[in-house]
PDB file of C-alpha atoms in Angstrom:
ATOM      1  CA  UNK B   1      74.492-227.576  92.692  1.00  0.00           C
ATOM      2  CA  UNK B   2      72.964-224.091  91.656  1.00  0.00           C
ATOM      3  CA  UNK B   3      72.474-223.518  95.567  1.00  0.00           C
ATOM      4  CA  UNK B   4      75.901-224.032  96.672  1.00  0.00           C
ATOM      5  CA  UNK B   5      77.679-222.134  93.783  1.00  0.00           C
ATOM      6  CA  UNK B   6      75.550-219.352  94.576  1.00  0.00           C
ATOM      7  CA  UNK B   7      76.046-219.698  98.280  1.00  0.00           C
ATOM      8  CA  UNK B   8      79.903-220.160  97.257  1.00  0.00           C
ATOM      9  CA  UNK B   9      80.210-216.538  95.091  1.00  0.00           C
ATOM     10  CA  UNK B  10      78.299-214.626  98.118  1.00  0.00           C
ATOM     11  CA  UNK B  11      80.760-216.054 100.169  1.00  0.00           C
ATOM     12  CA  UNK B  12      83.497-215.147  98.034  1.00  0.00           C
ATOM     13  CA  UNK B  13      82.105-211.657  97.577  1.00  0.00           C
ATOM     14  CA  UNK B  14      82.651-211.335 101.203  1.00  0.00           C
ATOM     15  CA  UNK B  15      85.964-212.617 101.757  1.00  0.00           C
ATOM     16  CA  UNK B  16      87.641-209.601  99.116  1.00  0.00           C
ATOM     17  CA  UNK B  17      87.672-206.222 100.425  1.00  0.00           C
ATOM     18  CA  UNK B  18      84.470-204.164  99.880  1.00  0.00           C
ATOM     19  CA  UNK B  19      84.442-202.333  96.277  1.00  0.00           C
ATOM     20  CA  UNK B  20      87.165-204.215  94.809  1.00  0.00           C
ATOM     21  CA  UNK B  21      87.723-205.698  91.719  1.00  0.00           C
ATOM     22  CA  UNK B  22      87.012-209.302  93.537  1.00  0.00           C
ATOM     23  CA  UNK B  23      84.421-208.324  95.413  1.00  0.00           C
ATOM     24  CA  UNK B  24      82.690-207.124  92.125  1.00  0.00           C
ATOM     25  CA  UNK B  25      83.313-210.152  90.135  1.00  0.00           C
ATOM     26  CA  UNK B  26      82.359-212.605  92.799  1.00  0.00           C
ATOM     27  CA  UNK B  27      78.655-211.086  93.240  1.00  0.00           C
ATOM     28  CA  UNK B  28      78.595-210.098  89.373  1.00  0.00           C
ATOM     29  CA  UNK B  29      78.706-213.879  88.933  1.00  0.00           C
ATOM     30  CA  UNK B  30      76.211-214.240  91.887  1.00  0.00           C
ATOM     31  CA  UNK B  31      74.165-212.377  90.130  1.00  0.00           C
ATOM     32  CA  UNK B  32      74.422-214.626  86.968  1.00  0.00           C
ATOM     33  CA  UNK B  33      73.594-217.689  88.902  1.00  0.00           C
ATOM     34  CA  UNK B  34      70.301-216.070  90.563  1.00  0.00           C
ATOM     35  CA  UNK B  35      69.579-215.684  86.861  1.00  0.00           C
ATOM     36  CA  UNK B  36      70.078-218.954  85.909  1.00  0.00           C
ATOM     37  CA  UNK B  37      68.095-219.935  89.035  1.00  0.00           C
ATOM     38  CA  UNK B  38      65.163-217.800  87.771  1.00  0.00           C
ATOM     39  CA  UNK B  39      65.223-215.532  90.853  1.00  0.00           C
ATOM     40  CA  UNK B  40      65.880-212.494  88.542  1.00  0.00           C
ATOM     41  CA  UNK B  41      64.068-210.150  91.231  1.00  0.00           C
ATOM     42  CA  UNK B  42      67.721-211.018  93.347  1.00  0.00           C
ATOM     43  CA  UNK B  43      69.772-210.825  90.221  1.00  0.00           C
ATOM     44  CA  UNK B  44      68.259-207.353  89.566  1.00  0.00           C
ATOM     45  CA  UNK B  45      69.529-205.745  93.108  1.00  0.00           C
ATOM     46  CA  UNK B  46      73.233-207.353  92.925  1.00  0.00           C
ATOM     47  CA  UNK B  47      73.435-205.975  89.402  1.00  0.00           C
ATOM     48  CA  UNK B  48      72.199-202.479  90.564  1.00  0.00           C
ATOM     49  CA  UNK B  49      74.615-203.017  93.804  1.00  0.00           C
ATOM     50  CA  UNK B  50      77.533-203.803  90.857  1.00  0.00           C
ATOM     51  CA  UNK B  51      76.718-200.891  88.426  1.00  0.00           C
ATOM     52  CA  UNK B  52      76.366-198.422  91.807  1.00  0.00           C
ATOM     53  CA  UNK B  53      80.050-199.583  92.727  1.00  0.00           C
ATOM     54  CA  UNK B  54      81.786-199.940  89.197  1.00  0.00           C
ATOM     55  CA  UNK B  55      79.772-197.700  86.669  1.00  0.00           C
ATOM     56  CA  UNK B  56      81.595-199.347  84.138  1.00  0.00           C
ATOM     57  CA  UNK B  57      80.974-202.711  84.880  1.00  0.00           C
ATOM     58  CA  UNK B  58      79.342-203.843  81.385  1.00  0.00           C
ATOM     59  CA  UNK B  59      78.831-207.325  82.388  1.00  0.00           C
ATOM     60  CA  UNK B  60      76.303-206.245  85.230  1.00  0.00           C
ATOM     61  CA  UNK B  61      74.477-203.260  82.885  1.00  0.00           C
ATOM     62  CA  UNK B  62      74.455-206.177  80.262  1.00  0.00           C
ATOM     63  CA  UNK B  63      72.378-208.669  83.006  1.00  0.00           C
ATOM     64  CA  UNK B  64      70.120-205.936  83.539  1.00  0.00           C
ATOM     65  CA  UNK B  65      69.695-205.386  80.083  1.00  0.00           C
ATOM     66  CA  UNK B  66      69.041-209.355  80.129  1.00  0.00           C
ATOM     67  CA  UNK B  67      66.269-209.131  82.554  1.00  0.00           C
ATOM     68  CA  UNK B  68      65.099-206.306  80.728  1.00  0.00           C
ATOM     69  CA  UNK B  69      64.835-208.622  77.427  1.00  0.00           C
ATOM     70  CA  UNK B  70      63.610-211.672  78.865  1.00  0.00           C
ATOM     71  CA  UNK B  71      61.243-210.539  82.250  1.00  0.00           C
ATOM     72  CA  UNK B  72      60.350-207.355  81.259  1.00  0.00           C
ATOM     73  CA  UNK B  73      60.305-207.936  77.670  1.00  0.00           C
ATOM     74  CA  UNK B  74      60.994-204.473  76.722  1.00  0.00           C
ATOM     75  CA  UNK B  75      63.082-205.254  73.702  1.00  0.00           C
ATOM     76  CA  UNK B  76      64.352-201.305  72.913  1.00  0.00           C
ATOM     77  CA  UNK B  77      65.616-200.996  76.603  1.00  0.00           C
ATOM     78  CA  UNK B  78      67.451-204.260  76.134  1.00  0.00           C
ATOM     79  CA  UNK B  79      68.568-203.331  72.659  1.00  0.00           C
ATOM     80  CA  UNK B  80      70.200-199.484  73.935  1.00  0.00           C
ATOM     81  CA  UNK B  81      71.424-201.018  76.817  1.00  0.00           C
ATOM     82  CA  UNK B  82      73.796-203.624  74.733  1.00  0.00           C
ATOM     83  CA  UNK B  83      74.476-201.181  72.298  1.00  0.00           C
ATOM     84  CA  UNK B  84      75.378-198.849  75.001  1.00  0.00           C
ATOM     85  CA  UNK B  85      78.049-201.617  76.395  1.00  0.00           C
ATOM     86  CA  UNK B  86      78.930-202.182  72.652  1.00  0.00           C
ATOM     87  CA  UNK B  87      80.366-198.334  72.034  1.00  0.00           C
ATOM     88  CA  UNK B  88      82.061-198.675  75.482  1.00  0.00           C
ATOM     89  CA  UNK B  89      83.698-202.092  75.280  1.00  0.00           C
ATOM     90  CA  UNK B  90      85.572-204.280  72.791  1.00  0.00           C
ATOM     91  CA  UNK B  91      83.673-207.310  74.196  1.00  0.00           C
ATOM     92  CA  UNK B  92      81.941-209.233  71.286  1.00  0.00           C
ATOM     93  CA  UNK B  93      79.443-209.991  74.209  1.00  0.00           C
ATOM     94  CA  UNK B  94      76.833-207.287  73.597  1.00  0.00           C
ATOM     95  CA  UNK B  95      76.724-208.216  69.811  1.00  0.00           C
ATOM     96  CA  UNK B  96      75.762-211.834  70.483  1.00  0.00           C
ATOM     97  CA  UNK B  97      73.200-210.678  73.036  1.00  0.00           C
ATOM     98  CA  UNK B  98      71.720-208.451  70.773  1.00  0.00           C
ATOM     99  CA  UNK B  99      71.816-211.430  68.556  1.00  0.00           C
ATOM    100  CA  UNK B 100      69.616-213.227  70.943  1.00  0.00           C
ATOM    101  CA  UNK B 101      67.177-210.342  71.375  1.00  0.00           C
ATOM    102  CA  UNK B 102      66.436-210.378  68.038  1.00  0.00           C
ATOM    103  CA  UNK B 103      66.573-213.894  66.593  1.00  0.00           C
ATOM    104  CA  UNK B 104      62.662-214.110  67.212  1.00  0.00           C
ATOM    105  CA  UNK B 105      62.365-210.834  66.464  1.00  0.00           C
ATOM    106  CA  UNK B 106      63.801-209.526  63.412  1.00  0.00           C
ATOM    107  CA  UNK B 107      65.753-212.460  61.383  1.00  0.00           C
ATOM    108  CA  UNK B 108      67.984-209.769  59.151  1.00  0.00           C
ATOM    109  CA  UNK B 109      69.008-207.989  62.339  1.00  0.00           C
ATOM    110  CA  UNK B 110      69.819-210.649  64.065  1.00  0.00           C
ATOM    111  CA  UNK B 111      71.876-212.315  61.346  1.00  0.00           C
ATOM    112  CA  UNK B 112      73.482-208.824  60.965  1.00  0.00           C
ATOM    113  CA  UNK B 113      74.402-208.674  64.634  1.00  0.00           C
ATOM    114  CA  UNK B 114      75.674-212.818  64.479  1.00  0.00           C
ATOM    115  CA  UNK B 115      77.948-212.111  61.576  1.00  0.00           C
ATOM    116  CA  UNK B 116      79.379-209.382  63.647  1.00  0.00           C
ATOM    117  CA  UNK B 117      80.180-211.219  66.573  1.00  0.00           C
ATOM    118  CA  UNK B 118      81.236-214.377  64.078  1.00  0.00           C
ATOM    119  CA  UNK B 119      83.630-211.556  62.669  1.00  0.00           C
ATOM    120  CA  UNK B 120      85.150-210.286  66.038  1.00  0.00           C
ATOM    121  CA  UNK B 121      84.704-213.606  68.492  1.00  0.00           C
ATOM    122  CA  UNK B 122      86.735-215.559  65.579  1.00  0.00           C
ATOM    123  CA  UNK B 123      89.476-213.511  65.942  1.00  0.00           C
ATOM    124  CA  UNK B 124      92.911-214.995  67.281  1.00  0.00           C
ATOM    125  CA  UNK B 125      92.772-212.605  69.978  1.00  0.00           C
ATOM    126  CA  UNK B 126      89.688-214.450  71.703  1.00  0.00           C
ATOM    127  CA  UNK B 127      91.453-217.487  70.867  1.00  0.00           C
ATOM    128  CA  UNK B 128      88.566-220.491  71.774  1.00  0.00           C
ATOM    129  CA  UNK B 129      86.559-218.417  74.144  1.00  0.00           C
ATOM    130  CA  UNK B 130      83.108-218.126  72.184  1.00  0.00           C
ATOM    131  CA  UNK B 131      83.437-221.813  70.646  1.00  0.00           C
ATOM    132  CA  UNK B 132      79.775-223.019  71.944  1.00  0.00           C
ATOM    133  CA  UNK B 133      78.120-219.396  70.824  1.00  0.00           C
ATOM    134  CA  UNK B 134      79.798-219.670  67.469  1.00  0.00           C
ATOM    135  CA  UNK B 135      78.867-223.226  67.357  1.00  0.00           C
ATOM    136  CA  UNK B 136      75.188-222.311  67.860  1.00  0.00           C
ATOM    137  CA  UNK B 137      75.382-219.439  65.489  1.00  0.00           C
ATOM    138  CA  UNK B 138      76.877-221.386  62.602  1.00  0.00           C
ATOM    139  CA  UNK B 139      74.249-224.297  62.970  1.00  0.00           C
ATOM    140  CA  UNK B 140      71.485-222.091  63.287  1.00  0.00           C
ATOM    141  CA  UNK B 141      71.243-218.942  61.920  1.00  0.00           C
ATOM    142  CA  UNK B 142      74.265-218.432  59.566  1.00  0.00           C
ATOM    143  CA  UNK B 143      73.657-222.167  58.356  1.00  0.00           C
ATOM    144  CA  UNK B 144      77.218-222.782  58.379  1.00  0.00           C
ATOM    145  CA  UNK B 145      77.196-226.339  59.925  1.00  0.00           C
ATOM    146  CA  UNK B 146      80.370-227.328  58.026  1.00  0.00           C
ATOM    147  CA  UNK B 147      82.398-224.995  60.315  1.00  0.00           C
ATOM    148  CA  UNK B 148      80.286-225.440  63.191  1.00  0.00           C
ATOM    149  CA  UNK B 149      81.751-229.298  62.792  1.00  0.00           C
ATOM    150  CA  UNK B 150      85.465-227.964  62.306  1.00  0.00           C
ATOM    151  CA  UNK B 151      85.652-225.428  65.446  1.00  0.00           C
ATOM    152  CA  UNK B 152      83.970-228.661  67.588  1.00  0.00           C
ATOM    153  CA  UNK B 153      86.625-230.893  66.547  1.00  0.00           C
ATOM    154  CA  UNK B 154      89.585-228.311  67.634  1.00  0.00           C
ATOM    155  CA  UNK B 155      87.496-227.818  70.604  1.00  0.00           C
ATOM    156  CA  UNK B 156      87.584-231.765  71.312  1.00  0.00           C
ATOM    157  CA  UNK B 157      91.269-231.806  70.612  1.00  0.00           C
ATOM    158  CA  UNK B 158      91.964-229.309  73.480  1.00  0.00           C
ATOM    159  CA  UNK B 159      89.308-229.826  75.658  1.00  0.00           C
ATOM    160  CA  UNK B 160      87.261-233.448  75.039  1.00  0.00           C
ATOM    161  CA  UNK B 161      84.334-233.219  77.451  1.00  0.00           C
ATOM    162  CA  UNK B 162      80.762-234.522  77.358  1.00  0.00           C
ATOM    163  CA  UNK B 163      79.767-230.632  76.632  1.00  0.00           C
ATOM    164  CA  UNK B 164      82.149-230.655  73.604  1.00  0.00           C
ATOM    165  CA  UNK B 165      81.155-234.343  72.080  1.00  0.00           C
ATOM    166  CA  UNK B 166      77.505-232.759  72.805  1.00  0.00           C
ATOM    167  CA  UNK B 167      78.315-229.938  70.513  1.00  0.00           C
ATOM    168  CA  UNK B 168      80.113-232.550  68.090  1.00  0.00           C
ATOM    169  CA  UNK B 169      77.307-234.248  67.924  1.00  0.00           C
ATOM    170  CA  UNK B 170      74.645-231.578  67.176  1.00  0.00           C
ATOM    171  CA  UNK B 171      77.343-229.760  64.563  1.00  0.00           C
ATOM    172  CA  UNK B 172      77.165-233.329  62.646  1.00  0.00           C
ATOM    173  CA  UNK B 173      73.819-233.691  63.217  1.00  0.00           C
ATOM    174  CA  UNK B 174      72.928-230.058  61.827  1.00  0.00           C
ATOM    175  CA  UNK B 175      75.322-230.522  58.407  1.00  0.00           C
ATOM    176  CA  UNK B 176      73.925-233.735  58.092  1.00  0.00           C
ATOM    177  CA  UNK B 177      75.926-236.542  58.948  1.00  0.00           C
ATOM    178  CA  UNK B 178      73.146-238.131  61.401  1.00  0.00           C
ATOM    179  CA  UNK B 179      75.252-241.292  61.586  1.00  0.00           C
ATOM    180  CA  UNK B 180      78.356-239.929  62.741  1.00  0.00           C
ATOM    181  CA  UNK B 181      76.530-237.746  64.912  1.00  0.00           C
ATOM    182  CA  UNK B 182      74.706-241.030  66.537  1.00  0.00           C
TER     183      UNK B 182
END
């Protein structure tokens, strides 16, 4: 339950020592589960209480920049605030956020910003981290549903879960074989 794996990370976050690296990632993900929860007014102070201890903690500036995107809707905060994280990290994160804040927005950005992160998050070095967000770029907007298919059936051979026959399905669905995909 949302409730208990938030209640779980704040209780984490108090077991490791104040200001560590543990401490930081347990209410970092806190953070991203008040999100989820819609309780981004909560989310917004644990970020800020991140970012104040660890001023280089890109995934907490990247929430913000999140909140900024979807509550605030200011859409140039969000976009210099990913950008920021993408001169200061190698994380393919920020490009497939800035992906998102601009699929509505601005088609030829945002296909400029998914081909990036295609480019990087493919790489052997990320190995099968970004599977689902490549899977949702490559049936959506890079219409590349052929390789969406392929990366879901490695994914199935390493990790066969209802989330990855879910993604199976809508890859097969999305190049067209509906009866497979049934």
């Amino acid at each position: 339950s949302l409730e208990n794996a938030i209640s779980h990370m704040e209780q984490a976050a108090e077991l490791a020592p104040p200001g560590s690296y543990l401490h930081q990632l347990a209410l970092s993900n806190a953070a991203d589960l008040y999100v989820h929860k819609g309780d981004l007014k909560r989310a917004t102070e644990i970020y800020k209480e991140c970012v104040k201890s660890n001023n280089s903690d890109f995934h907490s500036i990247m929430g913000l920049g999140w909140i900024s995107l979807v509550n605030d809707r200011n859409f140039l905060l969000a976009k210099r605030i990913f950008e920021f994280v993408l001169t200061h990290s190698r994380s393919p994160e920020a490009l497939f956020k800035l992906y998102q804040a601009f699929e509505a927005v601005d088609t030829s950005l945002a296909r400029k910003y998914a081909n990036q992160f295609e480019m990087i998050a493919s790489s052997a070095q990320y190995g099968r981290m970004y599977t689902k967000n490549l899977i949702e770029l490559n049936t959506g907007i890079l219409n590349n549903p052929a390789n969406a298919v392929k990366l879901a059936k490695e994914e199935i051979l390493h990790r066969g879960t209802t989330q990855t026959f879910a993604w199976l399905a809508w890859s097969l669905y999305s190049n067209g074989q509906k009866e497979e995909a049934k």
